Tab-separated table of C-alpha atoms in Angstrom:
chain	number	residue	atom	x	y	z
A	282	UNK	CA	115.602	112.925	102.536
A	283	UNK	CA	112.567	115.373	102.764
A	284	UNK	CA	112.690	117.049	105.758
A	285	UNK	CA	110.757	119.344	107.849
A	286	UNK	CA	111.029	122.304	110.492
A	287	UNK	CA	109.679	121.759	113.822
A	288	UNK	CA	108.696	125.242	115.093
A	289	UNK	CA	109.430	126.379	118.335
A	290	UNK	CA	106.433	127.462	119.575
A	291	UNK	CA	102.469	127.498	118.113
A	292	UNK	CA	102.759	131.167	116.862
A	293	UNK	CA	105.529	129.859	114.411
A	294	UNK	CA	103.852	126.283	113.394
A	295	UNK	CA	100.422	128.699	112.480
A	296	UNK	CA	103.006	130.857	110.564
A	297	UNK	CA	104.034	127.741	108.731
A	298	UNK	CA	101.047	126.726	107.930
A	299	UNK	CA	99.693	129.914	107.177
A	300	UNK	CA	103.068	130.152	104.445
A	301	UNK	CA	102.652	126.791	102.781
A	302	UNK	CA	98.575	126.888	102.560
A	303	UNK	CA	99.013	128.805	99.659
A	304	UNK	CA	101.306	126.609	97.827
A	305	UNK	CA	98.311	123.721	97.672
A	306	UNK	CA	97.453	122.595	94.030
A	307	UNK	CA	93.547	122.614	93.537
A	308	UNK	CA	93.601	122.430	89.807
A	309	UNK	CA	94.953	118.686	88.828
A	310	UNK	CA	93.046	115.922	89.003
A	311	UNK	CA	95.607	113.617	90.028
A	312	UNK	CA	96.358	109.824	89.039
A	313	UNK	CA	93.302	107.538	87.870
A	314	UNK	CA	91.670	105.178	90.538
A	315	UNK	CA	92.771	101.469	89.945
A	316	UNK	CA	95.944	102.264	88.128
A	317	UNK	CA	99.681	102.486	89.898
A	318	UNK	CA	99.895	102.456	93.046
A	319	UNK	CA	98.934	104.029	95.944
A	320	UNK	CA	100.755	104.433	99.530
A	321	UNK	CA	98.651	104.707	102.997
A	322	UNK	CA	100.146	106.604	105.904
A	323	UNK	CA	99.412	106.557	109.219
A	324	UNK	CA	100.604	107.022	112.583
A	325	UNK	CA	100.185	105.633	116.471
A	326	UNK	CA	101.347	106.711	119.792
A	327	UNK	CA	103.453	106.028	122.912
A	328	UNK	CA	102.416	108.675	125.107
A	329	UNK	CA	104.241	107.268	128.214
A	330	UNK	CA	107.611	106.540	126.090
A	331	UNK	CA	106.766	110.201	124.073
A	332	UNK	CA	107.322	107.946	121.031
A	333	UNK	CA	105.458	108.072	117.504
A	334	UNK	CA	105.501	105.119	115.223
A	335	UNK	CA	104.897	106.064	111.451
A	336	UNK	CA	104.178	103.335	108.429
A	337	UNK	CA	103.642	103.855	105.042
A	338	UNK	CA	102.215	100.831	103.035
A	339	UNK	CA	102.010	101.134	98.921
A	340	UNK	CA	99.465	98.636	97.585
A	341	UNK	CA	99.013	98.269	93.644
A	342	UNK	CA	95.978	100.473	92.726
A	343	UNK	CA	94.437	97.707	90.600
A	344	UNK	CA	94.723	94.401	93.000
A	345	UNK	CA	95.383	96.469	96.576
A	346	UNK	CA	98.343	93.682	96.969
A	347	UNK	CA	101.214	94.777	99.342
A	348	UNK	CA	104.117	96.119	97.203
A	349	UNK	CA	106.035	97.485	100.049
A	350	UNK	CA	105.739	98.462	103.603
A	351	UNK	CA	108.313	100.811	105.468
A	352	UNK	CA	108.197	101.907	109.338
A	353	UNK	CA	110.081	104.894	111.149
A	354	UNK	CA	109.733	105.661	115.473
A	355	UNK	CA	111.074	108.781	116.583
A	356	UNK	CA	109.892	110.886	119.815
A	357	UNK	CA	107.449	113.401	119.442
A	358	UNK	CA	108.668	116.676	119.131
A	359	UNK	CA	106.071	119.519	119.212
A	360	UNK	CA	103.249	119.326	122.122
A	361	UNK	CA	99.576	118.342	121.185
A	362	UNK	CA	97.652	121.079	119.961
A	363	UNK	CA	94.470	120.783	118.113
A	364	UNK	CA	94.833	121.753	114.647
A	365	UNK	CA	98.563	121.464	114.774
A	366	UNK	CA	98.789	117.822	114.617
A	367	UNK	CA	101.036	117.480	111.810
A	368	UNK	CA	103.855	119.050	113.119
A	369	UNK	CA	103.661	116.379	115.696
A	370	UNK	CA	103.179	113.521	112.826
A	371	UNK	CA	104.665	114.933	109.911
A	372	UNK	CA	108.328	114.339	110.247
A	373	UNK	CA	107.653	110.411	111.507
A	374	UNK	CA	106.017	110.188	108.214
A	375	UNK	CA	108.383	111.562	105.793
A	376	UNK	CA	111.096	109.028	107.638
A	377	UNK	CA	108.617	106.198	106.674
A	378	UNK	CA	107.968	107.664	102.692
A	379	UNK	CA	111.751	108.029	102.644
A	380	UNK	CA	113.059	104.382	103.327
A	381	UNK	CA	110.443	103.407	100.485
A	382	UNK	CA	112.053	102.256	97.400
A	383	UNK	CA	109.083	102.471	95.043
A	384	UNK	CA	107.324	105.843	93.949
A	385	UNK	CA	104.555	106.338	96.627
A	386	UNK	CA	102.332	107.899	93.854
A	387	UNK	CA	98.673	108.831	95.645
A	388	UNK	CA	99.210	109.228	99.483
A	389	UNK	CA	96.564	108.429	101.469
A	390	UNK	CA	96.446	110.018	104.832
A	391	UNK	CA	94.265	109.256	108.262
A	392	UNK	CA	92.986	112.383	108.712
A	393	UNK	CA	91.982	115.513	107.032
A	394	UNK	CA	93.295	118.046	104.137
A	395	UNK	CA	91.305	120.688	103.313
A	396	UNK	CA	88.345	119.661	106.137
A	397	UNK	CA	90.788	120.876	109.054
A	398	UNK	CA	89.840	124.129	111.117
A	399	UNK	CA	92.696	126.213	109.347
A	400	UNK	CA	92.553	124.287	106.172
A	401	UNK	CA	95.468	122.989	105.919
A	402	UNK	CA	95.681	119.283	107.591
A	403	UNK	CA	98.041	116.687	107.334
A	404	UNK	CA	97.384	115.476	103.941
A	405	UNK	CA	97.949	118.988	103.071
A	406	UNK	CA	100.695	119.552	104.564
A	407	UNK	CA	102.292	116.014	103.526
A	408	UNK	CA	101.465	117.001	99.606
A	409	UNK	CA	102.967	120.301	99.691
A	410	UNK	CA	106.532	119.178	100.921
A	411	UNK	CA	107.049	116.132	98.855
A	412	UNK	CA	104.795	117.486	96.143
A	413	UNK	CA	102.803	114.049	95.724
A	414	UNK	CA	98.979	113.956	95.390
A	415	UNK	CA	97.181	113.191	98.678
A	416	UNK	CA	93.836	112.842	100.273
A	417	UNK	CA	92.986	112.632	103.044
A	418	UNK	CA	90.277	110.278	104.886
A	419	UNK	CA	88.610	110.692	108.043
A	420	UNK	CA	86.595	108.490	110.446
A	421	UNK	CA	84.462	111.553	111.449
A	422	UNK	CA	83.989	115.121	110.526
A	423	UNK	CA	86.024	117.392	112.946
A	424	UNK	CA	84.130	120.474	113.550
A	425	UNK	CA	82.317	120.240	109.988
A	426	UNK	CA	78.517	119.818	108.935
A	427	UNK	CA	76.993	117.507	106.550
A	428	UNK	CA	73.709	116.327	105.721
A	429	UNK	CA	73.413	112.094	106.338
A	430	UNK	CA	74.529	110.541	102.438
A	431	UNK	CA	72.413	108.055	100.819
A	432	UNK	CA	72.017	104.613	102.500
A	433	UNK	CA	73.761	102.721	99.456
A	434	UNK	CA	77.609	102.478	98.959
A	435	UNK	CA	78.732	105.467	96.876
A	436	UNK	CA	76.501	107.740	98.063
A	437	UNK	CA	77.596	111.425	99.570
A	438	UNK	CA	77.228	114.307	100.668
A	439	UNK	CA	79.278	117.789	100.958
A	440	UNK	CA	81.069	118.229	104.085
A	441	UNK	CA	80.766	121.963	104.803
A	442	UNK	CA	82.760	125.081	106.983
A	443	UNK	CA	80.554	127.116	108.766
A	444	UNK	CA	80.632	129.556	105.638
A	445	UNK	CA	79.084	127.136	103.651
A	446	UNK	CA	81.816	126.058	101.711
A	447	UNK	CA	82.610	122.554	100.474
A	448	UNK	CA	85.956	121.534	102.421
A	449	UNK	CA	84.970	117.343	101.304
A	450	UNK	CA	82.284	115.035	101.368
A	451	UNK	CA	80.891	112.431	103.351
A	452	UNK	CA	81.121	109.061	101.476
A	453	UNK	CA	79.341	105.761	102.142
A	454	UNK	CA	82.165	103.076	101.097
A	455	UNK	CA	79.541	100.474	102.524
A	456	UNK	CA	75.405	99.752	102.296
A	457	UNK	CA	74.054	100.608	105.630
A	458	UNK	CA	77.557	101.332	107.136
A	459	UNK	CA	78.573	105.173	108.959
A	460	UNK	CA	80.645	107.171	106.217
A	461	UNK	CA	84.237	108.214	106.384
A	462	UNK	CA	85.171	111.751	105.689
A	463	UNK	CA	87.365	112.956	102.475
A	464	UNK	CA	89.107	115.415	102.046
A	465	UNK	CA	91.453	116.824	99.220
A	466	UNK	CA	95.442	117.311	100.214
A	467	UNK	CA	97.481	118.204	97.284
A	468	UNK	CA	97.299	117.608	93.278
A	469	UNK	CA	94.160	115.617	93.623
A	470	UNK	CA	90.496	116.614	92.857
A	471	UNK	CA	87.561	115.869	95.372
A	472	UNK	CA	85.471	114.169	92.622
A	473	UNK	CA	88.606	111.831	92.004
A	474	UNK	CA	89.605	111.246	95.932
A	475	UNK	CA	86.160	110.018	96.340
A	476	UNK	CA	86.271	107.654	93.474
A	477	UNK	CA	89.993	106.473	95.190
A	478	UNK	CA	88.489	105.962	98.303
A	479	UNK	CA	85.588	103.607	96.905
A	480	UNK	CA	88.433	101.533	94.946
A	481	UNK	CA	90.504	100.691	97.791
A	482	UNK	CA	87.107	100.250	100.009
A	483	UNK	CA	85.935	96.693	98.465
A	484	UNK	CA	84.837	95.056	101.865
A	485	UNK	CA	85.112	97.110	104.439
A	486	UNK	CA	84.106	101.127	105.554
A	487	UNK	CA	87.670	102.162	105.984
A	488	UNK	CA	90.300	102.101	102.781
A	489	UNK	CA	92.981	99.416	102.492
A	490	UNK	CA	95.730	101.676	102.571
A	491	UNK	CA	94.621	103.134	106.340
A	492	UNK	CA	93.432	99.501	107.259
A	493	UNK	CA	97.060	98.023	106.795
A	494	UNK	CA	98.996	101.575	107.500
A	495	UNK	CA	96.891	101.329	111.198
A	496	UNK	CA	98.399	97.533	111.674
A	497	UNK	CA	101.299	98.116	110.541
A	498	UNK	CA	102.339	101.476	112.973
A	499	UNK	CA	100.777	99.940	115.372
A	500	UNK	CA	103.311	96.583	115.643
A	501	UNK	CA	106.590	98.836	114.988
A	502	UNK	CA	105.486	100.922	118.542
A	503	UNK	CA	104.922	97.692	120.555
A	504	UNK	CA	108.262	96.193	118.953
A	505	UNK	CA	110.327	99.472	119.366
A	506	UNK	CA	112.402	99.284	122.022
């Protein structure tokens, strides 16, 4: 079972993050859209039973079927903090990846990867301790800049820190829809994510994988007892 250190304080979860940023693969390009499969991830909240629900949902890359679906609830364990969210998330997660029987392949997060304020977000994080590729995707940009992307599905432009540098893009998955935000996590290059996010985006602005990840969370907290 992959498991994961909760720090005891936020001087220890930066030092943590600050450790493991520099284990993050840049240089693959990770698994071809469309082929194998592909897990989404995502997480909802009980904040007045301090529980987390976590599901992770693997579709087949090529007809976005269901192949498997796992949950996992557990009480948070490390206070909000912005910028430190996965240390809140992170181990809810794994639980869910671990009582999956098939090979999550691509991981798919809600949220960022390299577009966080220390660059290291959840998809990030996620990659580097169970050394799959990940992504992640956003519904808006954090505390990033971008320039509005075409009006046509496809279309993008680069999401950029206040240096200038390209942290991920803003993608249109849909004509005349708002874009969603990617980011690269682990093993998985930016020009690729994109091109997964646009495969598992066929109808709708957000990707399958967060679509049925968001349901599915969702029911294990209102069913956990």
């Amino acid at each position: 079972m992959t498991s994961v250190k909760t720090p005891a304080d936020e001087a220890e979860a930066r030092a943590i993050q600050d450790e493991l940023r520099h284990h993050v693969v840049l240089g693959e390009t990770g698994p071809p859209p469309g082929h194998g499969l592909v897990t989404g991830v995502d997480v909802a909240y009980d904040d007045a039973r301090d529980l987390v629900a976590a599901a992770a949902v693997v579709l087949d890359a090529a007809t976005l079927e269901v192949v498997e679906e796992a949950t996992a609830v557990g009480h948070v364990s490390f206070p909000y903090v912005p910028g430190l969210l996965a240390f809140r998330e992170l181990p809810t997660v794994l639980a869910a990846l671990d009582a999956l029987t098939a090979a999550p392949g691509l991981v798919v997060c809600d949220g960022y990867g390299l577009a966080h304020p220390r660059g290291f977000g959840l998809a990030c994080h996620l990659g580097v301790v169970t050394g799959l590729p990940s992504i992640g995707v956003a519904k808006n940009p954090f505390t990033f800049t971008h320039d509005e992307p075409g009006p046509r599905r496809g279309d993008a432009s680069a999401l950029l820190a206040a240096d200038g540098t390209e942290v991920g893009r803003a993608l249109r998955t849909q004509d005349e829809t708002k874009p969603v935000f990617v980011s690269v996590g682990h093993k998985v290059s930016l020009d690729n994510a994109c091109a997964h996010v646009l495969a598992l985006s066929p109808r709708f602005r957000i990707p399958e994988t967060t679509r049925r990840a968001d349901s599915l969370c969702r029911r294990a907290l209102r069913e956990a007892s």
